PDB file of C-alpha atoms and ligand atoms in Angstrom:
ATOM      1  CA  UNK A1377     103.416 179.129  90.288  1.00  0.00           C
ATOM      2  CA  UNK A1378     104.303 181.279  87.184  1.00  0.00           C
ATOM      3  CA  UNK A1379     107.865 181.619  86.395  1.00  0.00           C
ATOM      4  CA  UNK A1380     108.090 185.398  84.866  1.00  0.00           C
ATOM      5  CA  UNK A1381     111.507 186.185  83.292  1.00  0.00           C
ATOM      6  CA  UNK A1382     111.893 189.928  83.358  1.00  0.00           C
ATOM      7  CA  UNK A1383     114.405 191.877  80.353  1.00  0.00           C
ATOM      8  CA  UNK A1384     115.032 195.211  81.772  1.00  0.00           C
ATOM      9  CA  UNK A1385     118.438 197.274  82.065  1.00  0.00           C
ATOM     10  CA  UNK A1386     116.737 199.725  84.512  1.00  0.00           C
ATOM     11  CA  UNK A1387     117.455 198.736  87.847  1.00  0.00           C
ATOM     12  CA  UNK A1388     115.293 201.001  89.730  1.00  0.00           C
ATOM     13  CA  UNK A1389     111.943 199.390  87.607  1.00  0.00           C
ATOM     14  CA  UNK A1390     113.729 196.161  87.369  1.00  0.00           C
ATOM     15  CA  UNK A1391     113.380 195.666  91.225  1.00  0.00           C
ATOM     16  CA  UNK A1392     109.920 197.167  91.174  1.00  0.00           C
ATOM     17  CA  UNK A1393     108.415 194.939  89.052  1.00  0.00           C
ATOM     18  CA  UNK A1394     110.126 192.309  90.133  1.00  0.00           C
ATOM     19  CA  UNK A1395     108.882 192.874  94.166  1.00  0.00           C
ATOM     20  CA  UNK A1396     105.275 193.505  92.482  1.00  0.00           C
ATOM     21  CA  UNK A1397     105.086 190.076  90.676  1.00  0.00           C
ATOM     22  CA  UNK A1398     106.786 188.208  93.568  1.00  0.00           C
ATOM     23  CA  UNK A1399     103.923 189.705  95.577  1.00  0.00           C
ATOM     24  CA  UNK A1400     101.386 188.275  93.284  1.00  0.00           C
ATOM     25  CA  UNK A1401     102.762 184.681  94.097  1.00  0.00           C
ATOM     26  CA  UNK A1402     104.946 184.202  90.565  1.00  0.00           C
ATOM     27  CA  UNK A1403     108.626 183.399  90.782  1.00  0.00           C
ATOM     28  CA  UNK A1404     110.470 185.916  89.288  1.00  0.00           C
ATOM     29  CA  UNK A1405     114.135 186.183  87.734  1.00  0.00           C
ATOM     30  CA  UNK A1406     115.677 188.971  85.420  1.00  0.00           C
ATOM     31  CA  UNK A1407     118.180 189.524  82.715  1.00  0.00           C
ATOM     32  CA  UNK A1408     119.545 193.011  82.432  1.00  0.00           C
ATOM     33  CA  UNK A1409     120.666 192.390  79.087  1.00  0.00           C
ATOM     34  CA  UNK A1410     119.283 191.328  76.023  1.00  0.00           C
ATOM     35  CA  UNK A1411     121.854 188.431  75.349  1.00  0.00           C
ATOM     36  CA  UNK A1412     121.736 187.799  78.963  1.00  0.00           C
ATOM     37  CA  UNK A1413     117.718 187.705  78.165  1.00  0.00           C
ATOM     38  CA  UNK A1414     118.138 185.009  75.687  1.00  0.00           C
ATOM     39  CA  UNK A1415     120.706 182.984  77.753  1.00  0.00           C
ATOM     40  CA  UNK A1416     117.752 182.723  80.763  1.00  0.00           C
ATOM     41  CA  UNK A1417     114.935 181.729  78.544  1.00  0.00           C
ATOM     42  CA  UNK A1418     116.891 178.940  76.944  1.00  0.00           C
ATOM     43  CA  UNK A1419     118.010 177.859  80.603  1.00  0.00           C
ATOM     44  CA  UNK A1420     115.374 178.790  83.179  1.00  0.00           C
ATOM     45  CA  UNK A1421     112.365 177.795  80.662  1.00  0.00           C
ATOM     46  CA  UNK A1422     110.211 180.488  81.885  1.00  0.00           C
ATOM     47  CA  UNK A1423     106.226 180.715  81.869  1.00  0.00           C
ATOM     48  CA  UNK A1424     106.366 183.953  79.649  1.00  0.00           C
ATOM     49  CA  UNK A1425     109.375 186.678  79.214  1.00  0.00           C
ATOM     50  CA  UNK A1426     108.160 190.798  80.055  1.00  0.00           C
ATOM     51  CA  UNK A1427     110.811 192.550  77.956  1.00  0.00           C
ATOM     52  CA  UNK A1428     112.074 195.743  77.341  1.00  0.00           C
ATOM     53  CA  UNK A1429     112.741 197.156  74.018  1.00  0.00           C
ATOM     54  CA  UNK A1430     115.533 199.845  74.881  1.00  0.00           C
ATOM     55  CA  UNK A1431     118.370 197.561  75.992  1.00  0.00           C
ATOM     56  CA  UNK A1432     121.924 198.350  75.789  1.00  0.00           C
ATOM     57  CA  UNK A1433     122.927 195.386  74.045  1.00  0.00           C
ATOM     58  CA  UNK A1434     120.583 195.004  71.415  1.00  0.00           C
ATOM     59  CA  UNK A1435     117.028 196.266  70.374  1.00  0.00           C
ATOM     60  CA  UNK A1436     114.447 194.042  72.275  1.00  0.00           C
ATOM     61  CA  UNK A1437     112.838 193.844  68.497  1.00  0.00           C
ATOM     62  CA  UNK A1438     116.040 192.378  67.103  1.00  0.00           C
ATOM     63  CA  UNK A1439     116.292 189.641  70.539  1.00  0.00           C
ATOM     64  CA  UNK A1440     112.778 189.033  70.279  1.00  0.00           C
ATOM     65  CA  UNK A1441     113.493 188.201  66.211  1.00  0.00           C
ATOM     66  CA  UNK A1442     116.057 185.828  67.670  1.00  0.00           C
ATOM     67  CA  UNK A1443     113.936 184.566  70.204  1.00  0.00           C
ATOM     68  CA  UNK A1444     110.993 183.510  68.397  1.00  0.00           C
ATOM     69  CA  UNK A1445     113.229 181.582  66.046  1.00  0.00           C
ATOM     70  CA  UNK A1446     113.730 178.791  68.935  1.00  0.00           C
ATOM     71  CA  UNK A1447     110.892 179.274  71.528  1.00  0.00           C
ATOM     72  CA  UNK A1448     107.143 180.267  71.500  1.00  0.00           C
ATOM     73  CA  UNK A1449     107.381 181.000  75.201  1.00  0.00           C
ATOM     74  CA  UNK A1450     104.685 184.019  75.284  1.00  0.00           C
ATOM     75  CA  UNK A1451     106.427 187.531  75.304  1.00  0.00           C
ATOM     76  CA  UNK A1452     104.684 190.788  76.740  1.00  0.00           C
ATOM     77  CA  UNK A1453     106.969 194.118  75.690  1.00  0.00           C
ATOM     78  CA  UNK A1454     106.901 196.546  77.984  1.00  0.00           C
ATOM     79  CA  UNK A1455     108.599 199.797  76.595  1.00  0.00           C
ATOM     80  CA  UNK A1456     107.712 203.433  77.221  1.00  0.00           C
ATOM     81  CA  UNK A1457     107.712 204.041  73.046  1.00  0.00           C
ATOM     82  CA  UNK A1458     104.135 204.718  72.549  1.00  0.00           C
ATOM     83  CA  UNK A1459     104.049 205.015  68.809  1.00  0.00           C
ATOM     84  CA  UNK A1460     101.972 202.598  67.129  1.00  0.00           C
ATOM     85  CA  UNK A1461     104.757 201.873  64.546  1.00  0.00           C
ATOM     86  CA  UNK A1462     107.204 201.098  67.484  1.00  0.00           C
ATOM     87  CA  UNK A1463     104.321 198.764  69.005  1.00  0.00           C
ATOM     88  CA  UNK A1464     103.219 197.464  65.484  1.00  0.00           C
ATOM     89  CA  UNK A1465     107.014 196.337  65.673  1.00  0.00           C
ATOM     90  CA  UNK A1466     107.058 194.808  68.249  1.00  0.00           C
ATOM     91  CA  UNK A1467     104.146 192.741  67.573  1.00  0.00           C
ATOM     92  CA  UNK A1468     105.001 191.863  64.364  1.00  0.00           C
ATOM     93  CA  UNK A1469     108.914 190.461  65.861  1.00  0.00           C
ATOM     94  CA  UNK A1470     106.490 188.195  67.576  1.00  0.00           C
ATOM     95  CA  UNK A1471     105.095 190.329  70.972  1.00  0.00           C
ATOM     96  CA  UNK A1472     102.082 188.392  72.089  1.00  0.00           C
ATOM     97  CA  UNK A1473     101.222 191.756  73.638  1.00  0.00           C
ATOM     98  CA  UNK A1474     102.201 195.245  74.827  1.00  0.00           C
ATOM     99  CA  UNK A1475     102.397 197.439  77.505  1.00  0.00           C
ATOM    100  CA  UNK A1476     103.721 201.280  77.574  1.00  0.00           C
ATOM    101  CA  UNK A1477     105.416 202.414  80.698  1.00  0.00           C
ATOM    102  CA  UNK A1478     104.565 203.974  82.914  1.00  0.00           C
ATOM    103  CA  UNK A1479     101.796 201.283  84.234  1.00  0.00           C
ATOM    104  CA  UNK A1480     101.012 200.052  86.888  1.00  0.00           C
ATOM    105  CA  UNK A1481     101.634 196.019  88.429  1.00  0.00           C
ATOM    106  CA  UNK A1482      97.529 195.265  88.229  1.00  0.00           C
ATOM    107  CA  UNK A1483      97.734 195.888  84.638  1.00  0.00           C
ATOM    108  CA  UNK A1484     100.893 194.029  83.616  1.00  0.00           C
ATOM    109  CA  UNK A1485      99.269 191.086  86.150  1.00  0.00           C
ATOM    110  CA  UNK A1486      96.448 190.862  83.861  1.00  0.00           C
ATOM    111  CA  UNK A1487      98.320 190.835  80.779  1.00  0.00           C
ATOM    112  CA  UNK A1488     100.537 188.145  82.114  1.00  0.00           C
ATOM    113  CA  UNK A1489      97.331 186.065  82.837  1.00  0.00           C
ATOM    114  CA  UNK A1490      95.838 186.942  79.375  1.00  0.00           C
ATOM    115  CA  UNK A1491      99.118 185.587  77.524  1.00  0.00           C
ATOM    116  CA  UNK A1492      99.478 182.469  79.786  1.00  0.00           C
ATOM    117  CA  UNK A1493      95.896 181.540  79.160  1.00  0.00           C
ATOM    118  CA  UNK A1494      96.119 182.178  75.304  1.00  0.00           C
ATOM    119  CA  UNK A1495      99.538 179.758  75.242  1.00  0.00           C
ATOM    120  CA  UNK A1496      97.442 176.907  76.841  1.00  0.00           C
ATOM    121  CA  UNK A1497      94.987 176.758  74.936  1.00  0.00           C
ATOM    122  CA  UNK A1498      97.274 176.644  71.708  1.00  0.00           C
ATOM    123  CA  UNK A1499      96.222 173.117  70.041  1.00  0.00           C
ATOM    124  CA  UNK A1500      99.004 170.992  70.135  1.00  0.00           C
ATOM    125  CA  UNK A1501      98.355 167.544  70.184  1.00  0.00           C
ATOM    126  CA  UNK A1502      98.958 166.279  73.475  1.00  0.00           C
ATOM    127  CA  UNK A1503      97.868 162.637  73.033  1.00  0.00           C
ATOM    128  CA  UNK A1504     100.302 159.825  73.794  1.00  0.00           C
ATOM    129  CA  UNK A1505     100.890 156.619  72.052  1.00  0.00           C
ATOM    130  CA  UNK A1506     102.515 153.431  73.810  1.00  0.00           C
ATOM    131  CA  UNK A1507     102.640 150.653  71.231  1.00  0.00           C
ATOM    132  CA  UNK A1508      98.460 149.776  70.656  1.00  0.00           C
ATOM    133  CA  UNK A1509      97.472 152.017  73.362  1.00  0.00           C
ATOM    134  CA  UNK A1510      96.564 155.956  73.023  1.00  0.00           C
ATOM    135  CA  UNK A1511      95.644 158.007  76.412  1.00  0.00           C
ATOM    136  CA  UNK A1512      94.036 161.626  74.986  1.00  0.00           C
ATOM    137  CA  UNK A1513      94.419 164.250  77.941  1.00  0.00           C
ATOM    138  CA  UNK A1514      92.013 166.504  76.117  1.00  0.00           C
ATOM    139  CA  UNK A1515      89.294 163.826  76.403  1.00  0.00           C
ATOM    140  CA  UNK A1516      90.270 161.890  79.063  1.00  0.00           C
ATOM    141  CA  UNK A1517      89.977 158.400  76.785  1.00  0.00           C
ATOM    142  CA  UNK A1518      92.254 155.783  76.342  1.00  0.00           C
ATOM    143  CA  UNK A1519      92.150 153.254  74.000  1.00  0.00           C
ATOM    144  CA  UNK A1520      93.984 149.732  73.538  1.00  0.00           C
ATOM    145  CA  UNK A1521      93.787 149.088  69.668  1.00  0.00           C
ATOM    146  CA  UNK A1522      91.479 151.557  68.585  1.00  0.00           C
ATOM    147  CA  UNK A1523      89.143 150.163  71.693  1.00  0.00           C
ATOM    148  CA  UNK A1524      87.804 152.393  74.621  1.00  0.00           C
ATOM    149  CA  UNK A1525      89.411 150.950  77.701  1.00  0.00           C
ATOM    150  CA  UNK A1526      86.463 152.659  80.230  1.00  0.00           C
ATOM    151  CA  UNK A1527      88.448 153.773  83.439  1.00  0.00           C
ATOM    152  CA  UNK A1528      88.170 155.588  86.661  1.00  0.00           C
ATOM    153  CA  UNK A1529      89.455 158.923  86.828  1.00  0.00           C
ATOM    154  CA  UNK A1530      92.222 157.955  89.013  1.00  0.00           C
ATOM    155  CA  UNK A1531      93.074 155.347  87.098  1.00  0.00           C
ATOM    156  CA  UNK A1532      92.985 157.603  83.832  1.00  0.00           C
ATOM    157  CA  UNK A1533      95.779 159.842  85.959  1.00  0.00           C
ATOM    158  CA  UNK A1534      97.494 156.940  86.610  1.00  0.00           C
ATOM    159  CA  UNK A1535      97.638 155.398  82.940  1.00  0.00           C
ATOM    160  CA  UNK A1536      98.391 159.394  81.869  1.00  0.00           C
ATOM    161  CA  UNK A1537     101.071 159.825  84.598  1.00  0.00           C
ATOM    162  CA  UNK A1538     102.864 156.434  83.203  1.00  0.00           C
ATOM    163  CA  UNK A1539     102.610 156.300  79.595  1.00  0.00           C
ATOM    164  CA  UNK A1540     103.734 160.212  79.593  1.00  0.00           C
ATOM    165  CA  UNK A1541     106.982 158.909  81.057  1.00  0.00           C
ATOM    166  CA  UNK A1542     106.616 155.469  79.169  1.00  0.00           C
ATOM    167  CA  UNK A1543     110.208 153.322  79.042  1.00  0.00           C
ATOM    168  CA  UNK A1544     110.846 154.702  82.669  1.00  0.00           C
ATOM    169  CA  UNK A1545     110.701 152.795  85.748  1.00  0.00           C
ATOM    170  CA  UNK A1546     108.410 155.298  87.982  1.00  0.00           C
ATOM    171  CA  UNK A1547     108.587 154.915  91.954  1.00  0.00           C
ATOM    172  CA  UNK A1548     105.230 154.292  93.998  1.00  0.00           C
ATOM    173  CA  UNK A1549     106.285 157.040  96.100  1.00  0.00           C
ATOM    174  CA  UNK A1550     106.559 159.087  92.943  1.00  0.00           C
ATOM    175  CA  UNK A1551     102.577 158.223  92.363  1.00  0.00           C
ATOM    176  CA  UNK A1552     101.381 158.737  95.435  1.00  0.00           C
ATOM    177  CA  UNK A1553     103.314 162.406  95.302  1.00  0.00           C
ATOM    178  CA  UNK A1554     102.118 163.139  91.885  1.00  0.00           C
ATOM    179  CA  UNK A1555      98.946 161.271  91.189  1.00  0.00           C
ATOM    180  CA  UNK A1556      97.296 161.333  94.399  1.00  0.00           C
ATOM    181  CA  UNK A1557      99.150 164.358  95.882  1.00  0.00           C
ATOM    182  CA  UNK A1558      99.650 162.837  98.700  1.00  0.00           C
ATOM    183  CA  UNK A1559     103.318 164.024  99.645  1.00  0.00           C
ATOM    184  CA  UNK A1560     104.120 161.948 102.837  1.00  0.00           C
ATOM    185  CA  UNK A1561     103.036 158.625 101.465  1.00  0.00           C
ATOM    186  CA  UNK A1562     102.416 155.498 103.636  1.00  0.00           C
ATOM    187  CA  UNK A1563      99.234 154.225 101.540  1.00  0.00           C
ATOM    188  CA  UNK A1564     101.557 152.146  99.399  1.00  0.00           C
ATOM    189  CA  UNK A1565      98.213 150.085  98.733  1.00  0.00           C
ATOM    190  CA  UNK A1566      95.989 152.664  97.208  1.00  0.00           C
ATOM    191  CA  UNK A1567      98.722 152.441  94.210  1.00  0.00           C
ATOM    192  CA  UNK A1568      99.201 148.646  94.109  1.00  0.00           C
ATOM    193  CA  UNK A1569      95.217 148.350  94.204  1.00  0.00           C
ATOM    194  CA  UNK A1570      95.109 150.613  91.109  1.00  0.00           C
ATOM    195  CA  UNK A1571      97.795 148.997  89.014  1.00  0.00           C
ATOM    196  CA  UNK A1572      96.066 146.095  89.898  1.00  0.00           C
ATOM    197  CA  UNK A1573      92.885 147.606  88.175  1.00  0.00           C
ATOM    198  CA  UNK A1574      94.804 149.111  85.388  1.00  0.00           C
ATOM    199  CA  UNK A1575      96.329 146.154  84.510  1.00  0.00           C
ATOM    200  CA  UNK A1576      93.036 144.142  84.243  1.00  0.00           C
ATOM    201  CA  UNK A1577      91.276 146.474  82.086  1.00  0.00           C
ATOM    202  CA  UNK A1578      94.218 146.902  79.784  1.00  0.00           C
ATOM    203  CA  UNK A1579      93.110 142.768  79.439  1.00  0.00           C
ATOM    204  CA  UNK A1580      96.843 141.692  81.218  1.00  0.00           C
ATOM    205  CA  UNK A1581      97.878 139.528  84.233  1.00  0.00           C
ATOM    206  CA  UNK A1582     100.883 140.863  86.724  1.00  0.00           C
ATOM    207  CA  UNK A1583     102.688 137.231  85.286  1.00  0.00           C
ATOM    208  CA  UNK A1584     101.831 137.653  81.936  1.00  0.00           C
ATOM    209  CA  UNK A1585     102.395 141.418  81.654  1.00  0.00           C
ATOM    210  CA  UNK A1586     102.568 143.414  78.068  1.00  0.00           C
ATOM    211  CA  UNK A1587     102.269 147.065  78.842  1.00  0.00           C
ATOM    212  CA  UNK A1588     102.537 147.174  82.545  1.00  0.00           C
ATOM    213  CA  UNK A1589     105.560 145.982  84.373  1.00  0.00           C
ATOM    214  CA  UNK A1590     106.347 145.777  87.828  1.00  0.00           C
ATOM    215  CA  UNK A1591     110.216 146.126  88.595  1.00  0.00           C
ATOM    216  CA  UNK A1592     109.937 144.372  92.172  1.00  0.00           C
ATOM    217  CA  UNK A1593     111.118 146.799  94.694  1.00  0.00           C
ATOM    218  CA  UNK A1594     111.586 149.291  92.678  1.00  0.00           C
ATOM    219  CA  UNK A1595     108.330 150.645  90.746  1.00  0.00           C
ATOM    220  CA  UNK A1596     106.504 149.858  87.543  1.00  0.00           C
ATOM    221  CA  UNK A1597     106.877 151.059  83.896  1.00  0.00           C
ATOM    222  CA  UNK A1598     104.881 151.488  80.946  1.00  0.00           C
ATOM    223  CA  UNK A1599     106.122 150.150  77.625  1.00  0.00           C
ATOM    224  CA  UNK A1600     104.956 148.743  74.734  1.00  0.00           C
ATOM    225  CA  UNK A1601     104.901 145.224  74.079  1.00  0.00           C
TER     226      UNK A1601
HETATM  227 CA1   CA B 670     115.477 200.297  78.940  1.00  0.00          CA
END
């Protein structure tokens, strides 16, 4: 689900666009101020910000200035200002795009989509490192001193799952919710079976363990040695 933060004073469009998005499955909230704006997005964390330019607290250029100095979450303006100096603005404050009101929800939904898929594919680099060990998301390798460690994909999800949360003692019922997506449990097993896996291929023994560590009871955590 998309969180969409909405930055309008106007109530009237305000609860339009807010019904509109809801009813195109996204969670929406809304700011009707621009410092109010800037409060949510620091708070909520939202999946991109649709923002007005004519608030009564500040100029959405000047909070979007602001903005952009702490967060890249994507931003699309919506304003009715239809001059391409006010939208060259705009952009240049750090807009990812722009639409002029009036439009309509199927357009703004698009936009939305376009600036979400833009932000993922931004190339951070999203590998993780756990002492001798590196697990690459992008291409689904992990490697135990420089070596490929060939796993299942389940296990790869697994290995991912723990060393992105290394240091932390992680519940079984947490992996069976998150890695196999299986809410209600009960196959307690399936998880034990695949540590068990895991930990042979990272070359380990559950007695004699360096990365992986089962906290009887409790879970298992990933740490380096
Ligand atoms: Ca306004």
């Amino acid at each position: 689900m998309v969180h969409v933060l909405l930055i309008e004073d106007d109530a009237a469009i305000r609860s339009a666009l807010s019904r509109a998005l809801t009813d195109r499955g996204h969670a929406v909230s809304s700011s009707p101020t621009a410092m109010a704006g800037l409060n949510a997005v620091m708070e909520e964390r939202p999946d991109v910000v649709v923002l007005d330019l004519g608030l009564p607290d500040l100029d959405g250029c000047e909070m979007l200035r602001m903005l952009r100095a702490v967060s890249q979450t994507p931003v699309v303006v919506a304003s009715a200002r239809d001059a391409e100096s006010e939208i060259v603005r705009a952009l240049n404050a750090g807009a990812d795009d722009y639409v002029i009101k009036p439009f309509g929800a199927e357009q703004l939904e698009a936009r939305i989509k376009a600036v979400l898929r833009r932000a993922v594919q931004e190339p951070s680099d999203p590998s993780i490192a756990v002492g001798g060990l590196t697990v690459d998301p992008l291409s689904r390798e992990a490697r135990l001193d420089g070596a490929l460690v060939e796993l299942s994909p389940k296990e790869f999800d697994l290995l991912h799952y723990l060393a992105a949360r290394q240091g932390r003692v992680v519940t079984k019922r947490e992996l069976m919710v998150e890695v196999w997506q299986l809410p209600y449990g009960g196959a307690d097993k399936t998880v034990d079976v695949h540590l068990s896996w895991l930990r042979r291929k990272l070359g380990e023994t559950a007695d004699e363990p360096r990365y992986l560590h089962t906290i009887r009871g409790v879970g298992v955590k990933l740490s380096a040695p």
